[in-house]
N, C-alpha and C. Protein backbone atom coordinates (compact mmCIF):
# COMPACT_ATOMS: atom_id res chain seq x y z
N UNK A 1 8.28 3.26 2.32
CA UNK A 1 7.65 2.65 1.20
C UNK A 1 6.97 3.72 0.38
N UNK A 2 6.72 3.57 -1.08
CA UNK A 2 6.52 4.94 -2.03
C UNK A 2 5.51 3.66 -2.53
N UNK A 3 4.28 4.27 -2.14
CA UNK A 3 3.11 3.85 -3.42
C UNK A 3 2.48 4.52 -4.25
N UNK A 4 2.01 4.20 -5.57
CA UNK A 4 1.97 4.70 -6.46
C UNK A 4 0.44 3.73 -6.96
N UNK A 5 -0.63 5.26 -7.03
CA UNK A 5 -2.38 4.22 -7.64
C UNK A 5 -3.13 5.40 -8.09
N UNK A 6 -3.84 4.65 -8.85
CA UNK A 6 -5.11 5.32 -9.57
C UNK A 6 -5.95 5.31 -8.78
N UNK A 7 -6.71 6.66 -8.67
CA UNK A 7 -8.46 6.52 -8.61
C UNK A 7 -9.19 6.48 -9.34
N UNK A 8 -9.98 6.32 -8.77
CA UNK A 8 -11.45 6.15 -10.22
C UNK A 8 -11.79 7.13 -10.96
N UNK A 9 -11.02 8.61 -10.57
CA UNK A 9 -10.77 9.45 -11.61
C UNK A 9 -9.91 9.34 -12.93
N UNK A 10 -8.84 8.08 -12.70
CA UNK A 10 -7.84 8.01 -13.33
C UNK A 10 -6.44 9.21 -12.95
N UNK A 11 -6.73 9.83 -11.82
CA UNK A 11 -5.46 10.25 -11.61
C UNK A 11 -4.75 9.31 -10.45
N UNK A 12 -2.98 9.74 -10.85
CA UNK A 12 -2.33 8.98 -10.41
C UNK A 12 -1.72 9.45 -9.06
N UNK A 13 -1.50 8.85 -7.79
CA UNK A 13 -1.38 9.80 -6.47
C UNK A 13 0.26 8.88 -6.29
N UNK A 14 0.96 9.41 -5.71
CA UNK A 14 2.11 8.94 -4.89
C UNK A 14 2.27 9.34 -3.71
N UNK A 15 2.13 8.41 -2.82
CA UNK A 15 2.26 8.67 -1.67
C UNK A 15 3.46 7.60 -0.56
N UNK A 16 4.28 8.42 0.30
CA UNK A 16 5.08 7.47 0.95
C UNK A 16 4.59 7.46 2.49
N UNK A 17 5.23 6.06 2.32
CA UNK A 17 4.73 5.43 4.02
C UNK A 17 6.27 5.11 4.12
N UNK A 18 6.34 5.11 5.85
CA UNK A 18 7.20 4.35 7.07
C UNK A 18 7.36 2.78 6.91
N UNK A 19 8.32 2.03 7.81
CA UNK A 19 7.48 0.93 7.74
C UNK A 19 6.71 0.30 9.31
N UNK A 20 7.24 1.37 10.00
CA UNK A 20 6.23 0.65 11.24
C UNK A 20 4.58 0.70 10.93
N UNK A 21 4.25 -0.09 11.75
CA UNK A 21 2.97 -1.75 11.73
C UNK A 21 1.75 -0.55 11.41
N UNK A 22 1.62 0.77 11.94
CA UNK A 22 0.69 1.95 12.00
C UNK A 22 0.77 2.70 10.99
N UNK A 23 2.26 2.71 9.87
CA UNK A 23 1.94 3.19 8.78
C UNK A 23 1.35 2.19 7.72
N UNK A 24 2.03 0.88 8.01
CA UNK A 24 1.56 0.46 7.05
C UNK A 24 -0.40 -0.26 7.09
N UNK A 25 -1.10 -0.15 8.41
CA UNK A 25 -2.23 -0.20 8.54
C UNK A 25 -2.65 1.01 7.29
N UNK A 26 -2.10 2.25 7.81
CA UNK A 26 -2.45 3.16 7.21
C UNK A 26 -2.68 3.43 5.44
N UNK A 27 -1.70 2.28 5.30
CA UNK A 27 -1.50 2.64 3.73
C UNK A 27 -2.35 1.23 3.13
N UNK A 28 -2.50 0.26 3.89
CA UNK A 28 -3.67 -0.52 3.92
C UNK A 28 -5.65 0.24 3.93
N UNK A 29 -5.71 1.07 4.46
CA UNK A 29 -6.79 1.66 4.46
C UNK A 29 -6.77 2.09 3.38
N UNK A 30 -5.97 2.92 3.24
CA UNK A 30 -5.63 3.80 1.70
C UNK A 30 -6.02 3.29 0.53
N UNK A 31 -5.52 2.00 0.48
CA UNK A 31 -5.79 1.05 -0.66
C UNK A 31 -7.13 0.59 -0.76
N UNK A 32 -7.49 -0.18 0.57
CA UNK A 32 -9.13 -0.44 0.61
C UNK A 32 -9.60 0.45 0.39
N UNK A 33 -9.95 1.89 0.73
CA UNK A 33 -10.87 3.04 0.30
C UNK A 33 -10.52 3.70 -0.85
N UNK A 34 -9.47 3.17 -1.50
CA UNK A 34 -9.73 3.47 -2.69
C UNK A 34 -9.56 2.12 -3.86
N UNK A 35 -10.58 1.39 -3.04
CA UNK A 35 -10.58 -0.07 -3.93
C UNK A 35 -9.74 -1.03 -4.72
N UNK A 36 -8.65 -0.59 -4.62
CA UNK A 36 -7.42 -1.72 -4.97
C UNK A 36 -7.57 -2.69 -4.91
N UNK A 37 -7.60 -3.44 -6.16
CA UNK A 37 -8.08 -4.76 -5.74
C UNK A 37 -6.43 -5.71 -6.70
N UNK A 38 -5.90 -4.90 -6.93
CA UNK A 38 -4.54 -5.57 -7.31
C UNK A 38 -2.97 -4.96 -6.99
N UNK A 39 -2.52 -5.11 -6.22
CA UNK A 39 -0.96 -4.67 -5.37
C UNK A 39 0.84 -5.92 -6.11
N UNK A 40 1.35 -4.89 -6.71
CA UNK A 40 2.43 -5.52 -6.94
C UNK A 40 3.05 -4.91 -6.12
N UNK A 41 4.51 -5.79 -6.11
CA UNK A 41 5.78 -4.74 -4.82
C UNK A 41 6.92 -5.29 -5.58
N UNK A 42 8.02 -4.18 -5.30
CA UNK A 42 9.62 -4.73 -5.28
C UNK A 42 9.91 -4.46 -4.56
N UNK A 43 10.81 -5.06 -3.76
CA UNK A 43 11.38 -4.81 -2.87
C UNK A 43 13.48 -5.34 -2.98
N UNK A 44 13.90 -4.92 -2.12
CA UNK A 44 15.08 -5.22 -2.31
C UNK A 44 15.68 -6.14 -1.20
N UNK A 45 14.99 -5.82 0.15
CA UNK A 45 15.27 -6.46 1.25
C UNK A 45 13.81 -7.29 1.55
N UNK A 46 14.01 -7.97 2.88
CA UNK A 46 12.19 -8.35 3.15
C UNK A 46 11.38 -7.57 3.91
N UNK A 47 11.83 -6.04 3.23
CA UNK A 47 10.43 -5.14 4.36
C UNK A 47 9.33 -5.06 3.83
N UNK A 48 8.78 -5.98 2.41
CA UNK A 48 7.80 -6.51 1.73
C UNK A 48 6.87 -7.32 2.87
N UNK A 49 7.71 -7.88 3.69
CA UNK A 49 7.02 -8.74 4.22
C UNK A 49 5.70 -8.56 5.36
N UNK A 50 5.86 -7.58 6.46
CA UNK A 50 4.84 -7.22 7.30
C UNK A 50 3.79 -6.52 6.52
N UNK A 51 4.42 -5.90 5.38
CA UNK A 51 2.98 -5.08 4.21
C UNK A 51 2.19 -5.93 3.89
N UNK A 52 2.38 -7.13 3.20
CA UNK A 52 2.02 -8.13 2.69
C UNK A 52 1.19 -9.08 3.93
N UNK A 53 1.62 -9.16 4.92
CA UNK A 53 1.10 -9.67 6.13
C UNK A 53 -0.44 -9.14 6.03
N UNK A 54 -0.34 -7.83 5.81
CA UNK A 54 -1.36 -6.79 6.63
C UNK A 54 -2.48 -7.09 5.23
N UNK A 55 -2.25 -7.05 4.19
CA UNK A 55 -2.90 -6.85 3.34
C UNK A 55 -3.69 -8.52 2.96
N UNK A 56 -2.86 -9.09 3.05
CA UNK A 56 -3.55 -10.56 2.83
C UNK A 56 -4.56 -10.83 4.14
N UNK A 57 -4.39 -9.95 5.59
CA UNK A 57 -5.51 -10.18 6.22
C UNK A 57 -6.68 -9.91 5.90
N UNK A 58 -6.37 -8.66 4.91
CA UNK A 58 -7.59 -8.04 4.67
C UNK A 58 -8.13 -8.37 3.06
N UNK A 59 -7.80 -9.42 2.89
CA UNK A 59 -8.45 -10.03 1.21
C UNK A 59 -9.59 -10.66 1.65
């Protein structure tokens, strides 16, 4: 997975994740500590789906 966010500097970071359950915790933290408070996705297959799992726990 390739995410793509601003910080509160306004610069833009890209960073890629795996999709096992430990990267994507990981890229869950990522987002919370840097305050994301809005996540779109495309996806092509449903490996949207355990990301999305992880992140709606944490709303």
């Amino acid at each position: 997975m390739v995410v793509s966010y601003t910080d509160s500097r306004d610069q833009i970071h890209l960073k890629q994740f795996d999709s096992f359950t430990s990267s994507l915790n990981k890229l869950a933290d990522l987002l919370q500590g840097e305050k994301v408070e809005i996540v779109t996705m495309e996806s092509t297959a449903n490996y949207w789906m355990p990301l999305h799992s992880i992140l709606e726990s944490r709303a």
